[in-house]
Amino acid sequence: MVQISALRLLRRPGTRGVSLLEYSTPRHYSSAPLRARDDARDARAFFTTPIFYVNAAPHIGHLYSALLADALCRHRRLRVPSAAATRFSTGTDEHGLKIQQAAAAAGLAPTELCDRVSAQFQQLFREAGISSTDFIRTTEVRHRIAVQHFWGLLKARGLLYKGLYEGWYCASEECFLPEAKVTRQPSSSGNSCPVSLESGHPVVWTKEENYIFRLSQFREPLQQWLRGDPQAITPEPFHHAVLQWLEEELPDLSVSRRSSHLHWGIPVPGDDSQTIYVWLDALVNYLTVIGYPNAEFKSWWPTTSHIIGKDILKFHAIYWPALLLGAGMSPPHRIYVHSHWTVCGQKMSKSLGNVVDPRTCLDRYTVDGFRYFLLRQGVPNWDCDYYDEKVVKLLDSELADALGGLLNRCTANRINPSGTYPVFCTTCFPSEPGLVGPSVRAQAEDYALVNAVATLPKQVADHYDNFQIYKALEAVSSCVRQTNGFVQRHAPWKLNWESPVDAPWLGTVLHVALECLRVFGTLLQPVTPSLADKLLSRLGVSATERGLGELCFLPRFYGHPCPFEGRRLGPETGLLFPRLDQSRAWLVKAHRT
Ligand code: MSP
């Protein structure tokens, strides 16, 4: 018999992350399309969200995890459009003590609870435009086969043994906690009860004979992996934190529970008295969805990027890579980590009654509006606080006023009566800054704008590579502001189409603004797909002209033909994004009560 104490955890932040894909460095004012390195263009990519517990209905934190993965995946598809090149999985985590207890508390059979809540996640993700290619439920047969096969490999490689495991088990977190992570809380009966320091959920002293995984053998291989690949975990502070954890003791890990205690799970092959630990079961979902144990999985596995919240970093960055190495596979290619949403400064929880329902938010703010809000305001490195006024303020100013207003200014009938993409005049806006002449109208700030928008796709791609999607949106938003400044500066409404002096410059101002809008629309597709579609359709940009490879900004400025010049704009379909503050009676009401 072996006596094992539970894991100790430590978290420490560090510095910033780095880019994953290399791009050709853009020249000053370059209009070169954004292309990933040729070898990377053909490479496959596999994105995953965590699989979600079905003990309670989805909240905005869950949606945020899925949206981050969705935006990364959609951005990748814009770079490498082949439908077969990208896979994206999500799903529900349905086994374990937490679900077994939640079902019992609700008076339901576990399968009933799983069916019900898994359907809620599926519906939410459909409504929110999560473009996953697979939704896995861990109760599926294909998954049981994968988990039992994986278990068999670990067993055959001598990495599992039976031993006595004891420690504080937290059902809510589904893991053993070290003594330092347990505190006493007074209960209603006057006695104190042990709870998890982090989550406040009860812990129970557990001592049983389990199968144990030789995790301790993997400390050095894990350190080597992380030291050899500084971008493995992004943003960098999380990479640093995992390396710090690995400086600590790394005890072996219990990977099964007595079936009499935990019946809701996958039985250990050949030993029905034990049920496989729910985290081992859950992590293998990433292999199940790419066909494991069939050979097909081998070509996808090396391209895997996991998107996870910081609370499950230890499971993904220590246990999972160790299990993979144990089974003869490589650790995941990338682990992208995000922080949490709080509500009015507090952790979101059912017991505090402050859980924000994502479906209400999608209804109130529209799908694109709410996607934009979460991804624009969510910062992976730190927790973010949610409140309704913040959503209204952001969406009104950035989507309704700045972006919608810009589109309206350049396409409205009174300013653009022909309803076409006007011609760019190279004598009004020569490619050399500083030229003087009677017809030159462009000013220094206008060259700054062209430079900013020409380099925007590369900047955005770098931010995606560094998992800083909010910075990508910040960069777009700043260029939108600059473009509004450009239009304001040249006041096209004061110019006259009938005047031979005004007309070429009027056309040029509108052409430049529409070209900027085309870049913004293209770059916003991963975050606000419908709004970007509406914008690009209004500009007359066809479906085959929306990829990053085709994105040649302002080609006439660089001496190339422009396919859009003279083209009819798409039909007028109303405001791009209606202001919310005019329709927010619900918000005022909510504040009065
Ligand atoms: N089932 C495990 C994951 C297994 S993956 C092999 C799990 N599920 S969860 O439903 O609790 O969490 C799923 C994801 O939602 C995690 O990435 C978690 O970080 C994220 N979030 C849960 N609450 C959150 C917030 N309040 N804010 C942001 N994301 C949060 O863990």
Coordinates of C-alpha atoms and ligand atoms in Angstrom, one line a residue:
M1 CA 0.0 0.0 0.0
V2 CA 1.2 3.5 -0.8
Q3 CA 0.3 6.6 1.2
I4 CA -0.1 9.7 -0.9
S5 CA -0.9 13.3 0.0
A6 CA -2.8 15.6 -2.3
L7 CA -1.2 18.2 -4.6
R8 CA 0.0 21.6 -3.5
L9 CA -0.7 24.6 -5.8
L10 CA 1.0 27.9 -6.3
R11 CA 0.2 30.7 -8.7
R12 CA 2.6 33.4 -9.7
P13 CA 2.3 35.9 -12.6
G14 CA 5.2 36.7 -15.0
T15 CA 5.6 38.7 -18.3
R16 CA 4.1 38.8 -21.8
G17 CA 3.6 36.3 -24.6
V18 CA 4.9 36.0 -28.1
S19 CA 3.6 35.4 -31.6
L20 CA 3.0 31.9 -33.1
L21 CA 2.8 32.3 -36.8
E22 CA 5.3 34.3 -38.8
Y23 CA 4.2 36.7 -41.5
S24 CA 6.1 38.6 -44.1
T25 CA 6.9 41.9 -42.5
P26 CA 4.8 44.6 -44.2
R27 CA 6.6 47.4 -45.9
H28 CA 5.7 51.0 -44.9
Y29 CA 2.3 51.6 -46.5
S30 CA 2.3 48.0 -47.8
S31 CA -0.9 46.8 -49.5
A32 CA 0.4 43.2 -49.6
P33 CA -2.3 40.7 -48.6
L34 CA -1.8 39.0 -45.2
R35 CA -0.5 35.5 -45.8
A36 CA 0.7 33.0 -43.2
R37 CA 4.0 31.3 -44.0
D38 CA 3.4 28.9 -46.9
D39 CA 4.1 25.8 -44.9
A40 CA 1.6 27.0 -42.2
R41 CA -1.1 27.8 -44.8
D42 CA -1.6 24.1 -45.6
A43 CA -1.3 23.0 -42.0
R44 CA -4.3 21.8 -40.1
A45 CA -5.6 23.4 -36.9
F46 CA -7.7 21.9 -34.2
F47 CA -9.2 24.1 -31.6
T48 CA -11.0 22.9 -28.4
T49 CA -13.1 24.5 -25.7
P50 CA -13.2 22.8 -22.3
I51 CA -16.2 20.5 -22.0
F52 CA -18.8 22.0 -19.7
Y53 CA -20.2 20.5 -16.5
V54 CA -23.9 19.8 -16.7
N55 CA -24.7 20.4 -13.1
A56 CA -26.1 23.8 -13.8
A57 CA -27.3 26.0 -16.7
P58 CA -24.7 27.8 -18.8
H59 CA -23.6 31.3 -17.7
I60 CA -21.6 34.1 -19.5
G61 CA -18.3 32.7 -18.3
H62 CA -19.0 29.5 -20.2
L63 CA -20.0 31.4 -23.3
Y64 CA -16.8 33.5 -23.0
S65 CA -14.6 30.3 -23.1
A66 CA -16.5 29.2 -26.2
L67 CA -16.4 32.6 -27.9
L68 CA -12.7 32.9 -27.5
A69 CA -12.2 29.5 -29.2
D70 CA -14.7 30.5 -31.9
A71 CA -13.0 33.8 -32.7
L72 CA -9.6 32.1 -32.9
C73 CA -11.0 29.4 -35.1
R74 CA -12.9 31.8 -37.4
H75 CA -9.8 34.0 -37.7
R76 CA -7.8 30.9 -38.7
R77 CA -10.4 30.1 -41.3
L78 CA -10.0 33.5 -42.8
R79 CA -6.3 32.8 -43.1
V80 CA -6.6 29.3 -44.4
P81 CA -10.1 29.0 -46.0
S82 CA -10.1 25.3 -46.8
A83 CA -13.0 23.8 -44.9
A84 CA -11.1 20.6 -44.2
A85 CA -8.1 22.4 -42.6
T86 CA -9.8 23.4 -39.3
R87 CA -11.6 21.4 -36.6
F88 CA -13.2 22.9 -33.6
S89 CA -14.7 20.9 -30.8
T90 CA -16.8 21.7 -27.7
G91 CA -19.2 19.6 -25.6
T92 CA -20.4 18.6 -22.1
D93 CA -18.6 16.9 -19.2
E94 CA -21.3 14.5 -17.9
H95 CA -19.7 12.1 -15.5
G96 CA -18.4 12.3 -11.9
L97 CA -19.4 12.9 -8.4
K98 CA -20.5 16.5 -9.0
I99 CA -23.1 15.4 -11.6
Q100 CA -24.1 12.3 -9.7
Q101 CA -24.8 14.6 -6.6
A102 CA -26.5 17.3 -8.6
A103 CA -28.9 14.8 -10.2
A104 CA -29.7 13.2 -6.8
A105 CA -30.4 16.7 -5.4
A106 CA -32.7 17.5 -8.3
G107 CA -34.5 14.1 -8.0
L108 CA -33.4 13.1 -11.5
A109 CA -31.6 10.2 -13.0
P110 CA -28.1 11.4 -14.0
T111 CA -29.0 10.8 -17.7
E112 CA -32.0 13.0 -17.5
L113 CA -30.0 15.9 -16.0
C114 CA -27.3 15.4 -18.6
D115 CA -29.7 15.4 -21.5
R116 CA -31.5 18.5 -20.2
V117 CA -28.4 20.6 -19.5
S118 CA -26.4 19.4 -22.4
A119 CA -29.3 20.5 -24.7
Q120 CA -29.1 24.0 -23.1
F121 CA -25.4 24.3 -23.9
Q122 CA -26.1 23.1 -27.5
Q123 CA -28.9 25.6 -27.9
L124 CA -26.9 28.5 -26.4
F125 CA -23.9 27.8 -28.7
R126 CA -26.1 27.5 -31.8
E127 CA -27.7 30.8 -30.9
A128 CA -24.4 32.5 -30.2
G129 CA -22.9 31.4 -33.5
I130 CA -20.3 29.1 -32.1
S131 CA -19.0 27.4 -35.3
S132 CA -17.8 24.2 -33.7
T133 CA -17.5 21.1 -36.0
D134 CA -18.2 18.6 -33.2
F135 CA -20.1 18.6 -29.9
I136 CA -19.1 15.7 -27.7
R137 CA -20.9 14.3 -24.7
T138 CA -18.8 12.2 -22.5
T139 CA -21.7 9.7 -22.1
E140 CA -21.4 8.8 -25.8
V141 CA -20.1 5.3 -26.7
R142 CA -17.3 6.6 -28.9
H143 CA -15.9 8.3 -25.8
R144 CA -16.1 5.3 -23.6
I145 CA -14.1 3.4 -26.2
A146 CA -11.5 6.1 -26.4
V147 CA -11.1 6.4 -22.6
Q148 CA -10.9 2.7 -22.0
H149 CA -8.3 2.4 -24.8
F150 CA -6.3 5.2 -23.3
W151 CA -6.5 3.6 -19.9
G152 CA -5.3 0.3 -21.4
L153 CA -2.2 2.0 -22.8
L154 CA -1.2 3.6 -19.5
K155 CA -1.7 0.2 -17.8
A156 CA 0.3 -1.6 -20.4
R157 CA 3.1 0.9 -20.0
G158 CA 3.3 0.2 -16.3
L159 CA 2.1 3.7 -15.3
L160 CA -0.8 2.7 -13.2
Y161 CA -0.7 0.9 -9.8
K162 CA -3.1 0.2 -7.0
G163 CA -2.6 2.0 -3.7
L164 CA -4.2 3.7 -0.8
Y165 CA -5.0 7.4 -1.6
E166 CA -6.2 9.8 1.0
G167 CA -6.9 13.5 1.2
W168 CA -9.6 16.2 1.1
Y169 CA -11.8 15.6 -1.9
C170 CA -13.9 18.5 -3.3
A171 CA -16.7 17.2 -5.4
S172 CA -17.4 20.6 -6.9
E173 CA -13.8 21.0 -8.2
E174 CA -13.6 17.2 -8.8
C175 CA -10.1 16.9 -7.2
F176 CA -8.2 16.3 -4.1
L177 CA -7.0 19.5 -2.3
P178 CA -3.9 19.8 -0.2
E179 CA -4.3 20.8 3.5
A180 CA -3.2 24.4 2.7
K181 CA -6.1 24.8 0.3
V182 CA -8.7 23.8 2.9
T183 CA -10.3 26.0 5.6
R184 CA -13.0 25.6 8.2
Q185 CA -16.3 27.4 7.9
P186 CA -19.0 27.7 10.6
S187 CA -22.1 25.7 9.6
S188 CA -25.7 26.3 10.7
S189 CA -25.5 23.6 13.3
G190 CA -22.7 25.5 15.0
N191 CA -20.0 23.0 14.0
S192 CA -17.3 24.1 11.6
C193 CA -17.1 22.3 8.3
P194 CA -14.1 21.9 6.0
V195 CA -14.4 23.8 2.7
S196 CA -12.1 24.6 -0.3
L197 CA -10.3 27.9 0.3
E198 CA -10.7 28.9 -3.3
S199 CA -14.3 27.9 -4.1
G200 CA -15.9 27.7 -0.6
H201 CA -17.4 24.3 -1.5
P202 CA -17.4 21.5 1.0
V203 CA -14.5 18.9 1.1
V204 CA -14.7 15.4 2.5
W205 CA -11.8 13.4 3.9
T206 CA -11.5 10.4 1.6
K207 CA -9.4 7.3 2.0
E208 CA -9.7 4.5 -0.5
E209 CA -7.8 2.0 -2.5
N210 CA -7.6 3.5 -6.1
Y211 CA -5.6 3.2 -9.2
I212 CA -2.8 5.7 -9.1
F213 CA -0.9 7.2 -12.0
R214 CA 2.9 7.7 -11.8
L215 CA 2.6 11.5 -12.2
S216 CA 5.8 12.1 -10.2
Q217 CA 7.8 10.5 -13.0
F218 CA 6.8 13.3 -15.4
R219 CA 8.1 16.4 -13.6
E220 CA 11.3 16.6 -15.6
P221 CA 9.7 15.8 -19.0
L222 CA 7.1 18.5 -18.3
Q223 CA 9.8 21.0 -17.4
Q224 CA 11.7 20.2 -20.5
W225 CA 8.6 20.6 -22.7
L226 CA 7.8 24.0 -21.2
R227 CA 11.3 25.3 -21.2
G228 CA 11.8 24.1 -24.8
D229 CA 8.6 25.7 -26.0
P230 CA 8.0 29.1 -24.3
Q231 CA 4.8 29.7 -26.3
A232 CA 3.2 26.4 -25.2
I233 CA 1.0 28.2 -22.6
T234 CA -0.2 31.7 -23.5
P235 CA -0.3 34.4 -22.1
E236 CA 3.1 34.0 -20.6
P237 CA 2.2 34.6 -16.9
F238 CA 0.4 31.3 -17.0
H239 CA 3.3 29.5 -18.6
H240 CA 5.5 30.9 -15.8
A241 CA 2.9 29.8 -13.2
V242 CA 3.0 26.2 -14.4
L243 CA 6.8 26.1 -14.3
Q244 CA 6.6 27.4 -10.7
W245 CA 4.2 24.6 -9.8
L246 CA 6.6 22.2 -11.3
E247 CA 9.3 23.4 -8.9
E248 CA 7.1 21.9 -6.1
E249 CA 6.6 18.3 -5.2
L250 CA 4.6 16.4 -7.8
P251 CA 2.9 13.5 -6.1
D252 CA 1.3 10.6 -8.0
L253 CA -2.3 11.1 -8.9
S254 CA -5.4 9.0 -8.0
V255 CA -7.1 8.2 -11.3
S256 CA -10.1 6.1 -10.2
R257 CA -12.7 6.0 -7.4
R258 CA -14.6 3.1 -5.8
S259 CA -17.6 2.3 -7.9
S260 CA -19.7 2.0 -4.8
H261 CA -19.0 5.6 -4.1
L262 CA -18.9 6.9 -7.7
H263 CA -21.1 4.9 -10.0
W264 CA -21.7 7.6 -12.6
G265 CA -18.7 7.2 -14.8
I266 CA -16.7 4.9 -17.1
P267 CA -15.7 1.6 -15.4
V268 CA -12.0 0.7 -15.2
P269 CA -11.5 -2.0 -17.9
G270 CA -11.3 -5.4 -16.2
D271 CA -12.1 -4.0 -12.7
D272 CA -15.8 -3.0 -12.3
S273 CA -15.2 -2.1 -8.7
Q274 CA -13.5 1.1 -9.8
T275 CA -14.7 4.0 -11.9
I276 CA -12.3 6.1 -13.9
Y277 CA -11.5 9.6 -12.4
V278 CA -13.7 12.2 -14.1
W279 CA -10.8 14.4 -15.1
L280 CA -9.0 11.6 -17.0
D281 CA -12.3 10.8 -18.6
A282 CA -13.0 14.4 -19.5
L283 CA -9.5 15.2 -20.9
V284 CA -9.6 12.3 -23.3
N285 CA -12.5 14.0 -25.0
Y286 CA -9.9 16.0 -27.0
L287 CA -8.7 12.7 -28.5
T288 CA -12.2 11.2 -29.0
V289 CA -13.3 14.0 -31.2
I290 CA -10.4 13.5 -33.6
G291 CA -11.2 9.8 -34.0
Y292 CA -9.0 8.2 -31.3
P293 CA -8.1 5.4 -31.1
N294 CA -8.3 5.2 -35.0
A295 CA -5.2 6.3 -36.7
E296 CA -6.9 9.4 -38.1
F297 CA -6.3 11.2 -34.9
K298 CA -2.5 11.2 -35.4
S299 CA -2.6 13.9 -38.2
W300 CA -4.8 16.2 -36.0
W301 CA -3.3 15.8 -32.6
P302 CA -0.1 17.8 -33.2
T303 CA -2.1 20.8 -34.3
T304 CA -4.2 21.0 -31.1
S305 CA -4.9 24.3 -29.3
H306 CA -6.8 24.1 -26.1
I307 CA -8.7 27.2 -24.9
I308 CA -9.3 27.0 -21.2
G309 CA -10.1 29.1 -18.1
K310 CA -7.4 29.7 -15.5
D311 CA -9.1 27.5 -12.9
I312 CA -8.5 24.4 -15.0
L313 CA -4.8 25.2 -15.9
K314 CA -3.3 22.5 -13.6
F315 CA -5.4 19.8 -15.2
H316 CA -4.5 20.9 -18.8
A317 CA -0.9 21.9 -18.3
I318 CA 0.3 19.2 -15.8
Y319 CA -2.0 16.2 -15.6
W320 CA -3.0 16.1 -19.3
P321 CA 0.5 16.5 -20.8
A322 CA 1.8 13.9 -18.3
L323 CA -1.0 11.5 -19.3
L324 CA -0.3 12.1 -22.9
L325 CA 3.5 11.6 -22.5
G326 CA 2.7 8.4 -20.6
A327 CA 0.5 7.1 -23.4
G328 CA 3.3 7.9 -25.9
M329 CA 1.9 11.1 -27.4
S330 CA 3.1 14.7 -27.4
P331 CA 1.7 17.4 -25.1
P332 CA -0.8 19.8 -26.7
H333 CA 0.6 22.2 -29.2
R334 CA -0.9 25.3 -27.5
I335 CA -2.8 26.1 -24.3
Y336 CA -4.5 29.4 -24.4
V337 CA -5.7 30.6 -20.9
H338 CA -8.2 33.2 -20.0
S339 CA -9.3 34.7 -16.7
H340 CA -12.8 35.0 -15.3
W341 CA -15.9 37.3 -15.4
T342 CA -17.1 38.6 -12.1
V343 CA -20.4 40.4 -11.5
C344 CA -20.3 43.7 -9.7
G345 CA -17.0 42.7 -8.2
Q346 CA -18.1 39.3 -7.0
K347 CA -17.5 35.7 -8.2
M348 CA -20.5 34.5 -10.2
S349 CA -22.3 31.7 -8.3
K350 CA -25.7 30.1 -8.0
S351 CA -25.7 30.5 -4.2
L352 CA -25.0 34.3 -4.5
G353 CA -27.8 34.5 -7.1
N354 CA -25.8 36.7 -9.4
V355 CA -25.4 34.4 -12.4
V356 CA -25.8 36.3 -15.6
D357 CA -27.9 34.4 -18.1
P358 CA -26.2 34.5 -21.5
R359 CA -29.4 34.0 -23.5
T360 CA -31.0 37.1 -21.9
C361 CA -27.9 39.0 -22.9
L362 CA -28.0 37.7 -26.5
D363 CA -31.7 38.8 -26.7
R364 CA -31.0 42.3 -25.2
Y365 CA -27.8 43.2 -27.0
T366 CA -28.1 41.0 -30.1
V367 CA -25.8 38.1 -30.8
D368 CA -23.1 40.2 -32.5
G369 CA -23.4 42.9 -29.9
F370 CA -22.9 40.6 -27.0
R371 CA -20.1 38.6 -28.8
Y372 CA -18.3 42.0 -29.4
F373 CA -18.8 43.1 -25.8
L374 CA -17.4 39.9 -24.2
L375 CA -14.4 39.7 -26.6
R376 CA -13.6 43.4 -26.5
Q377 CA -13.8 43.7 -22.7
G378 CA -12.5 40.3 -21.7
V379 CA -8.8 40.4 -20.9
P380 CA -7.2 37.0 -20.7
N381 CA -4.6 38.1 -18.0
W382 CA -7.1 39.5 -15.5
D383 CA -10.6 39.0 -14.3
C384 CA -13.2 41.4 -15.7
D385 CA -16.3 42.8 -14.1
Y386 CA -19.7 42.6 -15.8
Y387 CA -22.5 45.1 -15.6
D388 CA -25.2 46.1 -18.0
E389 CA -24.4 49.8 -18.4
K390 CA -20.9 48.9 -19.6
V391 CA -22.4 46.8 -22.4
V392 CA -24.8 49.6 -23.5
K393 CA -22.0 52.2 -23.4
L394 CA -19.5 50.2 -25.4
L395 CA -21.9 49.0 -28.1
D396 CA -23.5 52.4 -28.6
S397 CA -20.2 54.1 -28.9
E398 CA -18.2 51.6 -31.0
L399 CA -20.7 49.7 -33.1
A400 CA -23.6 52.1 -33.4
D401 CA -22.0 55.5 -33.5
A402 CA -18.4 55.0 -34.7
L403 CA -18.7 52.1 -37.1
G404 CA -22.4 52.4 -38.1
G405 CA -22.1 56.2 -38.4
L406 CA -19.0 55.8 -40.6
L407 CA -20.8 53.5 -43.0
N408 CA -23.8 55.7 -43.1
R409 CA -21.8 58.8 -43.8
C410 CA -20.1 57.2 -46.8
T411 CA -23.0 55.4 -48.4
A412 CA -26.0 57.6 -47.7
N413 CA -27.8 58.7 -50.9
R414 CA -27.3 62.4 -50.4
I415 CA -23.5 62.0 -50.3
N416 CA -23.1 59.0 -52.7
P417 CA -26.1 59.5 -55.0
S418 CA -24.7 57.0 -57.6
G419 CA -24.7 54.2 -55.0
T420 CA -21.3 53.0 -56.3
Y421 CA -17.7 52.6 -55.0
P422 CA -16.2 55.9 -56.2
V423 CA -13.0 56.2 -58.2
F424 CA -9.7 56.9 -56.4
C425 CA -7.8 59.9 -57.9
T426 CA -4.0 59.4 -57.6
T427 CA -3.3 63.1 -58.3
C428 CA -5.5 64.2 -55.3
F429 CA -3.9 61.5 -53.1
P430 CA -0.4 60.7 -54.5
S431 CA 1.4 57.7 -53.0
E432 CA 4.4 60.0 -52.1
P433 CA 3.6 62.0 -49.0
G434 CA 4.6 65.6 -49.0
L435 CA 4.1 66.3 -52.7
V436 CA 2.6 69.7 -53.5
G437 CA 0.6 70.7 -56.5
P438 CA -2.8 72.3 -57.4
S439 CA -4.7 69.1 -57.3
V440 CA -3.0 67.4 -54.3
R441 CA -5.5 67.4 -51.4
A442 CA -4.2 64.7 -49.0
Q443 CA -2.6 65.8 -45.8
A444 CA -0.1 64.3 -43.4
E445 CA -2.8 62.8 -41.2
D446 CA -4.3 61.1 -44.2
Y447 CA -1.1 59.2 -44.9
A448 CA -1.0 58.2 -41.2
L449 CA -4.5 56.8 -41.6
V450 CA -3.5 54.8 -44.7
N451 CA -0.5 53.5 -42.9
A452 CA -2.5 52.5 -39.8
V453 CA -5.1 50.6 -41.8
A454 CA -2.5 49.0 -44.2
T455 CA -0.8 47.5 -41.2
L456 CA -3.9 46.7 -39.2
P457 CA -4.4 43.1 -40.5
K458 CA -0.9 42.1 -39.4
Q459 CA -1.4 43.7 -36.0
V460 CA -4.7 42.0 -35.6
A461 CA -3.1 38.6 -36.6
D462 CA -0.3 39.1 -34.0
H463 CA -2.9 39.8 -31.3
Y464 CA -4.8 36.7 -32.2
D465 CA -1.5 34.7 -32.1
N466 CA -0.9 36.1 -28.6
F467 CA -4.4 35.3 -27.5
Q468 CA -5.1 39.0 -27.0
I469 CA -8.3 39.3 -29.0
Y470 CA -9.4 42.4 -27.1
K471 CA -6.3 44.1 -28.3
A472 CA -7.2 43.2 -31.9
L473 CA -10.6 44.8 -31.4
E474 CA -9.0 47.8 -29.7
A475 CA -6.8 48.3 -32.8
V476 CA -9.7 48.0 -35.1
S477 CA -11.7 50.5 -33.0
S478 CA -8.9 53.0 -33.0
C479 CA -8.7 52.8 -36.8
V480 CA -12.4 53.3 -37.1
R481 CA -12.0 56.5 -35.0
Q482 CA -9.2 57.6 -37.2
T483 CA -11.3 57.1 -40.3
N484 CA -14.1 59.1 -38.8
G485 CA -11.6 61.8 -38.2
F486 CA -10.5 61.6 -41.9
V487 CA -14.1 62.0 -43.1
Q488 CA -14.7 64.8 -40.6
R489 CA -11.6 66.6 -41.7
H490 CA -12.5 66.6 -45.4
A491 CA -16.3 67.1 -44.9
P492 CA -17.4 65.4 -48.1
W493 CA -20.9 66.8 -47.5
K494 CA -19.5 70.2 -48.3
L495 CA -18.1 69.0 -51.7
N496 CA -20.1 69.0 -54.9
W497 CA -20.2 66.2 -57.4
E498 CA -21.1 68.7 -60.1
S499 CA -17.9 70.6 -59.7
P500 CA -14.9 69.4 -61.8
V501 CA -12.6 70.6 -59.0
D502 CA -14.4 68.9 -56.1
A503 CA -15.6 65.7 -57.8
P504 CA -12.3 63.7 -58.0
W505 CA -11.4 64.6 -54.4
L506 CA -15.0 63.8 -53.2
G507 CA -14.7 60.4 -54.9
T508 CA -11.3 59.8 -53.3
V509 CA -12.4 60.6 -49.8
L510 CA -15.3 58.2 -50.1
H511 CA -13.2 55.6 -51.8
V512 CA -10.6 55.7 -49.0
A513 CA -13.3 55.5 -46.3
L514 CA -15.0 52.6 -48.0
E515 CA -11.6 50.8 -48.3
C516 CA -11.1 51.3 -44.6
L517 CA -14.6 50.0 -43.9
R518 CA -13.8 46.9 -46.1
V519 CA -10.8 46.1 -44.0
F520 CA -12.7 46.6 -40.7
G521 CA -15.6 44.4 -42.0
T522 CA -13.2 41.7 -43.0
L523 CA -11.3 41.8 -39.7
L524 CA -14.5 41.8 -37.6
Q525 CA -15.8 38.6 -39.2
P526 CA -14.5 36.3 -36.4
V527 CA -16.1 38.4 -33.7
T528 CA -19.3 39.8 -35.2
P529 CA -20.1 37.5 -38.1
S530 CA -23.5 38.8 -39.0
L531 CA -22.7 42.5 -38.6
A532 CA -19.5 42.0 -40.7
D533 CA -21.6 40.3 -43.3
K534 CA -24.1 43.2 -43.4
L535 CA -21.3 45.7 -43.7
L536 CA -19.4 43.8 -46.4
S537 CA -22.6 43.2 -48.3
R538 CA -23.5 46.8 -48.2
L539 CA -20.0 47.6 -49.7
G540 CA -20.7 45.1 -52.5
V541 CA -17.9 42.7 -51.3
S542 CA -18.7 39.2 -52.5
A543 CA -18.3 36.0 -50.4
T544 CA -15.0 35.1 -52.2
E545 CA -13.5 38.5 -51.5
R546 CA -13.6 38.3 -47.7
G547 CA -10.6 36.2 -46.8
L548 CA -7.4 37.6 -45.4
G549 CA -5.4 36.4 -48.4
E550 CA -7.5 38.6 -50.6
L551 CA -7.4 41.6 -48.4
C552 CA -5.5 44.1 -50.5
F553 CA -6.1 47.5 -48.9
L554 CA -6.4 50.6 -51.2
P555 CA -4.6 49.0 -54.2
R556 CA -5.0 52.2 -56.4
F557 CA -2.8 54.0 -53.9
Y558 CA 0.0 51.5 -54.5
G559 CA -0.5 51.6 -58.3
H560 CA -2.6 48.4 -58.7
P561 CA -6.1 48.1 -60.2
C562 CA -9.0 48.1 -57.7
P563 CA -11.7 45.5 -58.4
F564 CA -14.3 47.6 -56.4
E565 CA -13.9 50.9 -58.2
G566 CA -17.1 51.8 -60.0
R567 CA -18.9 48.7 -58.6
R568 CA -22.5 49.1 -57.4
L569 CA -22.8 49.1 -53.6
G570 CA -25.0 46.4 -52.1
P571 CA -28.6 47.2 -51.1
E572 CA -29.4 49.5 -48.2
T573 CA -30.6 47.3 -45.3
G574 CA -31.0 49.8 -42.5
L575 CA -28.8 50.7 -39.6
L576 CA -25.7 48.6 -39.1
F577 CA -26.2 48.5 -35.4
P578 CA -29.1 50.4 -33.8
R579 CA -28.3 52.3 -30.6
L580 CA -29.3 50.4 -27.5
D581 CA -29.8 53.3 -25.1
Q582 CA -33.0 54.3 -27.0
S583 CA -34.4 50.8 -26.4
R584 CA -33.2 50.1 -22.9
A585 CA -36.4 50.6 -20.9
W586 CA -35.6 47.2 -19.3
L587 CA -32.4 48.7 -17.9
V588 CA -34.1 51.7 -16.3
K589 CA -36.8 49.4 -14.9
A590 CA -34.2 47.1 -13.5
H591 CA -32.6 50.0 -11.6
R592 CA -35.8 51.2 -10.1
T593 CA -36.7 47.9 -8.6
Ligands
MSP1 N1 -15.7 20.2 -17.0 C1 -14.5 21.0 -16.7 C2 -13.6 21.1 -17.9 C3 -13.2 19.8 -18.5 S1 -12.2 20.0 -19.9 C4 -11.6 18.6 -20.2 C5 -15.0 22.4 -16.2 N2 -16.2 22.7 -16.6 S2 -16.8 24.1 -16.2 O1 -18.2 24.1 -16.7 O2 -16.8 24.4 -14.8 O3 -16.0 25.3 -16.9 C6 -15.8 25.3 -18.2 C7 -15.1 26.6 -18.6 O4 -15.9 27.7 -18.2 C8 -13.7 26.7 -18.0 O5 -12.8 27.2 -19.0 C9 -13.9 27.8 -17.0 O6 -12.8 28.5 -16.7 C10 -15.0 28.6 -17.6 N3 -15.6 29.5 -16.7 C11 -16.4 29.1 -15.6 N4 -16.7 30.2 -14.9 C12 -16.2 31.3 -15.5 C13 -16.3 32.7 -15.3 N5 -16.9 33.2 -14.3 N6 -15.7 33.5 -16.2 C14 -15.0 33.0 -17.3 N7 -14.9 31.7 -17.5 C15 -15.4 30.8 -16.6 O7 -14.2 23.1 -15.6

